[in-house]
Amino acid sequence: MAKAFASQGDLSEKTISFTKIGDGLYAFTAEGDPNSGVIIGDDSVMVVEAQATPRLAQKVIDCIRSVTDKPISHVVLTHYHAVRVLGASAFNAGQVIMSEVARNMVVERGQEDWDSEFQRFPRLFQGHESIPGLTWPTTTFSGRMSVFLGKRRVDILQVGRAHTAGDTVIHVPDQNVMFTGDIVEAHSACYCGDGHFADWGTTLEAIRAYDLAAIAPGRGDAVVGRDAVNAALDRTRDFVDSTFKPVARIAARGGSLREAWDAVRAECDPKFKDYAIYEHCLPFNVARAYDEARGIDHPRIWTAERDVQMWAALQG
């Protein structure tokens, strides 16, 4: 590889927080590492996002056991990325749910994503030898579905493309709380390498329309209170727009990927340089924005070979 990713040098342990964001609702966060969510129903527990390995998933389970002994019945995966799904086996849940589009992406690029993320995020793959293989859902849906944990209804929804084409959010109506996956981040960079910039803003506004009391974002601290939720949505939209608009201008005049990189750094560094995983995300974000601005709607699959090509183009 021509250049190491910023995340490859990030080997320090992160401090875990387990934050109550509603009655029976919790956000498992770790200083910008991938978050998980917990929904406690009358008779069982639903987990949102499974972490990258069974060993990391056990940390979520330990937090769950600090507040309830109810069995874990459901795991919901907001999208297909390896750091979100490969720990699913640890929960021994009877149901593993993702959108039909997300499942199709596991078929198309699940192994390639695992291989590439394993190289990019070595710290997140502690205990990788215990991963039994790709995570496959037991249940898929298109549009929306509801799960009842006793009397508690949980709505699992596709509100639009953003971080990936198959993104799902999980809404708990009785508390008006949402688990957004990587559609929304809190003081963390958005990874847009498999994203859809033109749709992302509309998807954020669809989330805003719920007038939520709290959200558990994909990365970063839990966001509690309507003003804080709206601020997180605003910052996420600013990040996405500030990445795509400079690239679109460069692409429109036939400029190079390196020119797009310089334009994004000039726009984004002053506002977002202190965000978690910012340096890691930036090259993938610029590459995907450049593709989309040139009319490539379906994100290309990331491989080690493509990473090398990207770095060469960025340095050229």
Coordinates of C-alpha atoms in Angstrom, one line a residue:
M1 CA 0.0 0.0 0.0
A2 CA 1.4 3.4 -0.9
K3 CA 0.3 5.1 2.3
A4 CA -1.0 3.9 5.6
F5 CA -4.5 4.9 6.6
A6 CA -4.8 7.2 9.7
S7 CA -6.8 4.5 11.5
Q8 CA -4.0 2.0 11.2
G9 CA -2.0 3.9 13.7
D10 CA -4.9 4.4 16.1
L11 CA -4.3 1.5 18.5
S12 CA -5.3 3.2 21.8
E13 CA -8.2 1.8 23.8
K14 CA -11.3 3.9 23.8
T15 CA -13.5 4.7 26.9
I16 CA -16.9 3.1 26.7
S17 CA -20.0 4.9 27.7
F18 CA -23.5 3.3 28.2
T19 CA -25.9 6.2 28.2
K20 CA -29.6 6.0 28.9
I21 CA -31.5 8.0 26.2
G22 CA -35.1 6.9 27.1
D23 CA -37.0 4.5 29.1
G24 CA -35.3 1.1 28.5
L25 CA -33.2 2.7 25.7
Y26 CA -29.4 2.9 25.7
A27 CA -26.5 4.0 23.5
F28 CA -23.2 2.1 23.7
T29 CA -20.5 4.5 22.6
A30 CA -16.7 4.6 22.6
E31 CA -15.1 7.9 21.6
G32 CA -15.9 7.7 17.9
D33 CA -15.7 4.0 17.5
P34 CA -18.8 2.3 16.0
N35 CA -21.8 2.6 18.4
S36 CA -24.4 0.0 19.3
G37 CA -28.0 0.6 20.6
V38 CA -30.1 -1.3 23.1
I39 CA -33.9 -1.5 23.2
I40 CA -35.4 -3.3 26.2
G41 CA -38.9 -4.5 25.7
D42 CA -41.4 -6.3 28.0
D43 CA -39.9 -9.7 27.5
S44 CA -36.7 -9.4 25.5
V45 CA -34.0 -7.1 24.2
M46 CA -33.2 -5.8 20.7
V47 CA -29.6 -4.8 19.9
V48 CA -28.9 -2.3 17.1
E49 CA -25.5 -2.9 15.4
A50 CA -23.3 -5.9 16.3
Q51 CA -19.7 -4.5 16.4
A52 CA -16.9 -5.9 14.4
T53 CA -16.1 -9.1 16.3
P54 CA -17.7 -11.3 18.9
R55 CA -15.2 -10.1 21.4
L56 CA -16.2 -6.5 21.0
A57 CA -19.8 -7.5 21.0
Q58 CA -19.3 -9.1 24.4
K59 CA -18.6 -5.6 25.7
V60 CA -22.1 -4.6 24.6
I61 CA -23.5 -7.7 26.2
D62 CA -21.8 -6.9 29.5
C63 CA -23.4 -3.4 29.5
I64 CA -26.8 -5.0 28.7
R65 CA -26.4 -7.3 31.7
S66 CA -25.7 -4.4 34.0
V67 CA -29.3 -3.2 33.4
T68 CA -31.4 -6.3 32.5
D69 CA -31.4 -10.1 32.5
K70 CA -33.9 -10.4 29.7
P71 CA -32.9 -12.5 26.7
I72 CA -31.5 -10.8 23.5
S73 CA -34.1 -11.8 20.8
H74 CA -33.3 -9.5 17.9
V75 CA -30.2 -7.9 16.3
V76 CA -30.9 -5.1 13.8
L77 CA -28.1 -4.1 11.4
T78 CA -28.5 -0.6 9.8
H79 CA -26.2 -1.5 6.9
Y80 CA -23.7 -4.1 5.7
H81 CA -20.3 -2.7 6.8
A82 CA -18.0 -5.2 8.5
V83 CA -17.3 -3.1 11.6
R84 CA -21.1 -3.1 12.2
V85 CA -22.1 -6.7 11.6
L86 CA -19.4 -9.3 12.1
G87 CA -19.9 -9.6 15.8
A88 CA -23.5 -10.7 15.5
S89 CA -23.0 -14.3 16.4
A90 CA -22.1 -13.3 20.0
F91 CA -25.7 -12.2 20.8
N92 CA -27.3 -15.6 19.9
A93 CA -30.4 -13.8 18.8
G94 CA -33.2 -15.6 17.1
Q95 CA -33.7 -12.8 14.6
V96 CA -31.1 -10.8 12.6
I97 CA -32.7 -8.1 10.6
M98 CA -31.5 -5.9 7.8
S99 CA -33.0 -4.3 4.7
E100 CA -33.2 -6.3 1.5
V101 CA -30.9 -3.8 -0.2
A102 CA -28.3 -4.3 2.6
R103 CA -28.4 -8.0 2.2
N104 CA -27.9 -7.6 -1.5
M105 CA -24.8 -5.6 -0.7
V106 CA -23.5 -8.4 1.5
V107 CA -23.9 -10.7 -1.5
E108 CA -22.2 -8.2 -3.8
R109 CA -19.3 -6.9 -1.6
G110 CA -19.5 -8.3 1.9
Q111 CA -16.2 -10.2 1.7
E112 CA -14.4 -7.4 0.0
D113 CA -15.6 -5.0 2.7
W114 CA -14.5 -7.4 5.5
D115 CA -11.0 -7.7 3.9
S116 CA -10.6 -3.9 3.4
E117 CA -11.9 -2.9 6.8
F118 CA -9.7 -5.5 8.5
Q119 CA -6.7 -3.7 7.0
R120 CA -8.0 -0.2 7.8
F121 CA -9.1 -0.7 11.4
P122 CA -6.8 -3.3 13.1
R123 CA -7.9 -2.2 16.6
L124 CA -11.5 -2.9 15.8
F125 CA -10.9 -6.5 14.9
Q126 CA -9.7 -7.7 18.3
G127 CA -10.5 -11.4 18.4
H128 CA -11.2 -11.6 14.7
E129 CA -10.4 -15.3 14.7
S130 CA -13.8 -15.9 16.4
I131 CA -15.8 -14.4 13.5
P132 CA -17.6 -17.4 12.0
G133 CA -18.0 -15.8 8.6
L134 CA -20.1 -13.2 6.9
T135 CA -23.2 -12.2 8.8
W136 CA -26.5 -13.0 7.0
P137 CA -29.9 -11.8 8.1
T138 CA -32.7 -14.2 9.1
T139 CA -35.2 -11.5 8.1
T140 CA -35.2 -8.8 5.5
F141 CA -37.7 -6.1 4.6
S142 CA -38.2 -3.3 2.1
G143 CA -39.5 0.1 3.2
R144 CA -40.5 -0.6 6.8
M145 CA -41.4 -3.3 9.3
S146 CA -42.4 -3.3 12.9
V147 CA -41.3 -5.7 15.7
F148 CA -43.1 -6.0 19.0
L149 CA -41.1 -6.7 22.1
G150 CA -44.1 -7.5 24.2
K151 CA -46.2 -4.3 24.0
R152 CA -43.3 -2.1 22.9
R153 CA -43.4 -1.4 19.2
V154 CA -40.1 -0.9 17.3
D155 CA -40.3 0.5 13.7
I156 CA -37.5 -0.4 11.4
L157 CA -37.4 2.0 8.5
Q158 CA -35.7 2.9 5.2
V159 CA -36.0 6.7 5.0
G160 CA -33.5 7.2 2.1
R161 CA -30.0 6.5 0.8
A162 CA -27.1 8.2 2.6
H163 CA -24.2 6.3 4.1
T164 CA -25.1 3.3 1.9
A165 CA -27.9 2.4 -0.4
G166 CA -29.5 0.1 2.2
D167 CA -29.5 2.3 5.3
T168 CA -32.0 1.6 8.0
V169 CA -33.1 3.6 11.1
I170 CA -34.8 2.2 14.1
H171 CA -37.5 4.3 15.8
V172 CA -39.1 3.7 19.2
P173 CA -42.4 5.6 19.1
D174 CA -43.3 5.5 22.8
Q175 CA -40.1 7.5 23.5
N176 CA -39.7 9.2 20.1
V177 CA -36.1 8.0 20.1
M178 CA -34.2 6.9 16.9
F179 CA -31.1 4.8 16.3
T180 CA -29.7 6.3 13.1
G181 CA -26.7 4.3 12.2
D182 CA -24.1 6.2 10.2
I183 CA -26.6 8.5 8.5
V184 CA -26.0 10.8 11.5
E185 CA -22.7 11.3 13.4
A186 CA -22.0 13.3 16.5
H187 CA -18.7 15.2 16.3
S188 CA -17.4 12.4 14.1
A189 CA -16.6 12.4 10.4
C190 CA -19.1 10.7 8.1
Y191 CA -17.6 7.9 6.1
C192 CA -18.9 8.5 2.6
G193 CA -16.9 5.9 0.6
D194 CA -20.0 3.9 -0.2
G195 CA -22.4 6.8 0.1
H196 CA -24.9 8.8 -1.9
F197 CA -24.2 12.5 -1.5
A198 CA -27.1 13.8 -3.5
D199 CA -29.6 11.9 -1.4
W200 CA -28.0 12.3 2.0
G201 CA -29.5 15.7 2.8
T202 CA -33.0 14.7 2.0
T203 CA -32.6 11.6 4.2
L204 CA -31.5 13.8 7.1
E205 CA -34.6 16.0 6.7
A206 CA -36.8 12.9 6.7
I207 CA -35.2 12.1 10.1
R208 CA -35.7 15.7 11.3
A209 CA -39.4 15.4 10.5
Y210 CA -39.8 13.0 13.5
D211 CA -38.9 15.9 15.9
L212 CA -37.0 13.4 18.0
A213 CA -36.3 13.5 21.7
A214 CA -33.0 11.8 21.3
I215 CA -30.8 9.8 18.9
A216 CA -28.1 7.3 19.1
P217 CA -25.8 8.2 16.1
G218 CA -23.5 5.9 14.3
R219 CA -20.4 7.3 16.0
G220 CA -20.0 9.8 18.7
D221 CA -21.9 10.5 21.9
A222 CA -25.6 10.0 22.4
V223 CA -27.6 13.1 21.5
V224 CA -30.4 14.0 23.9
G225 CA -32.9 16.8 23.5
R226 CA -34.5 18.3 20.4
D227 CA -32.1 21.2 20.1
A228 CA -29.1 18.9 20.3
V229 CA -30.7 16.5 17.8
N230 CA -31.3 19.3 15.3
A231 CA -27.7 20.5 15.8
A232 CA -26.3 17.0 15.1
L233 CA -28.4 16.8 11.9
D234 CA -27.2 20.3 10.8
R235 CA -23.5 19.4 11.4
T236 CA -23.9 16.1 9.6
R237 CA -25.5 17.8 6.6
D238 CA -22.8 20.5 6.6
F239 CA -20.1 17.8 6.6
V240 CA -21.6 16.0 3.6
D241 CA -22.3 19.2 1.6
S242 CA -18.9 20.6 2.4
T243 CA -17.3 17.5 1.0
F244 CA -19.4 17.1 -2.1
K245 CA -19.8 20.7 -3.4
P246 CA -16.1 21.4 -3.9
V247 CA -15.6 18.1 -5.6
A248 CA -18.6 18.7 -7.9
R249 CA -17.1 22.0 -9.0
I250 CA -13.8 20.4 -9.8
A251 CA -15.4 17.5 -11.6
A252 CA -17.6 19.8 -13.7
R253 CA -14.6 21.4 -15.3
G254 CA -12.7 18.1 -15.8
G255 CA -10.3 18.6 -12.8
S256 CA -8.3 15.8 -11.2
L257 CA -8.9 13.8 -8.1
R258 CA -5.9 15.5 -6.5
E259 CA -7.5 18.9 -7.2
A260 CA -10.7 17.6 -5.6
W261 CA -8.7 16.5 -2.6
D262 CA -7.1 19.9 -2.2
A263 CA -10.5 21.6 -2.5
V264 CA -12.1 19.5 0.1
R265 CA -9.3 20.0 2.5
A266 CA -9.6 23.7 2.1
E267 CA -13.3 23.6 2.8
C268 CA -13.5 20.9 5.5
D269 CA -10.2 21.2 7.5
P270 CA -11.2 24.5 9.3
K271 CA -14.5 23.0 10.4
F272 CA -14.0 19.3 10.9
K273 CA -10.3 18.5 11.4
D274 CA -10.9 17.7 15.1
Y275 CA -13.7 15.2 14.4
A276 CA -13.1 11.5 15.1
I277 CA -11.8 9.5 12.2
Y278 CA -11.6 12.6 10.0
E279 CA -8.2 11.9 8.4
H280 CA -9.2 8.2 7.9
C281 CA -12.4 9.1 6.1
L282 CA -11.2 11.9 3.9
P283 CA -9.6 10.1 1.0
F284 CA -12.5 7.7 0.6
N285 CA -15.0 10.5 0.8
V286 CA -13.2 12.5 -1.9
A287 CA -12.9 9.5 -4.1
R288 CA -16.6 8.6 -3.8
A289 CA -17.7 12.2 -4.3
Y290 CA -15.6 12.5 -7.4
D291 CA -17.2 9.3 -8.8
E292 CA -20.7 10.5 -8.0
A293 CA -20.1 13.9 -9.5
R294 CA -19.0 12.2 -12.7
G295 CA -22.3 10.2 -12.8
I296 CA -21.3 6.9 -11.1
D297 CA -24.4 6.3 -9.0
H298 CA -23.5 2.8 -7.7
P299 CA -20.4 3.0 -5.5
R300 CA -17.5 1.0 -6.7
I301 CA -16.3 -1.9 -4.5
W302 CA -13.2 -1.1 -2.3
T303 CA -10.3 -3.5 -2.6
A304 CA -6.6 -3.3 -1.6
E305 CA -5.7 -2.7 -5.2
R306 CA -8.2 0.1 -5.5
D307 CA -6.8 1.7 -2.3
V308 CA -3.3 1.8 -3.9
Q309 CA -4.7 3.3 -7.0
M310 CA -6.5 6.0 -5.0
W311 CA -3.5 7.0 -3.1
A312 CA -1.4 7.2 -6.3
A313 CA -4.1 9.5 -7.8
L314 CA -4.2 11.7 -4.6
Q315 CA -0.5 12.1 -4.6
G316 CA -0.2 12.8 -8.3

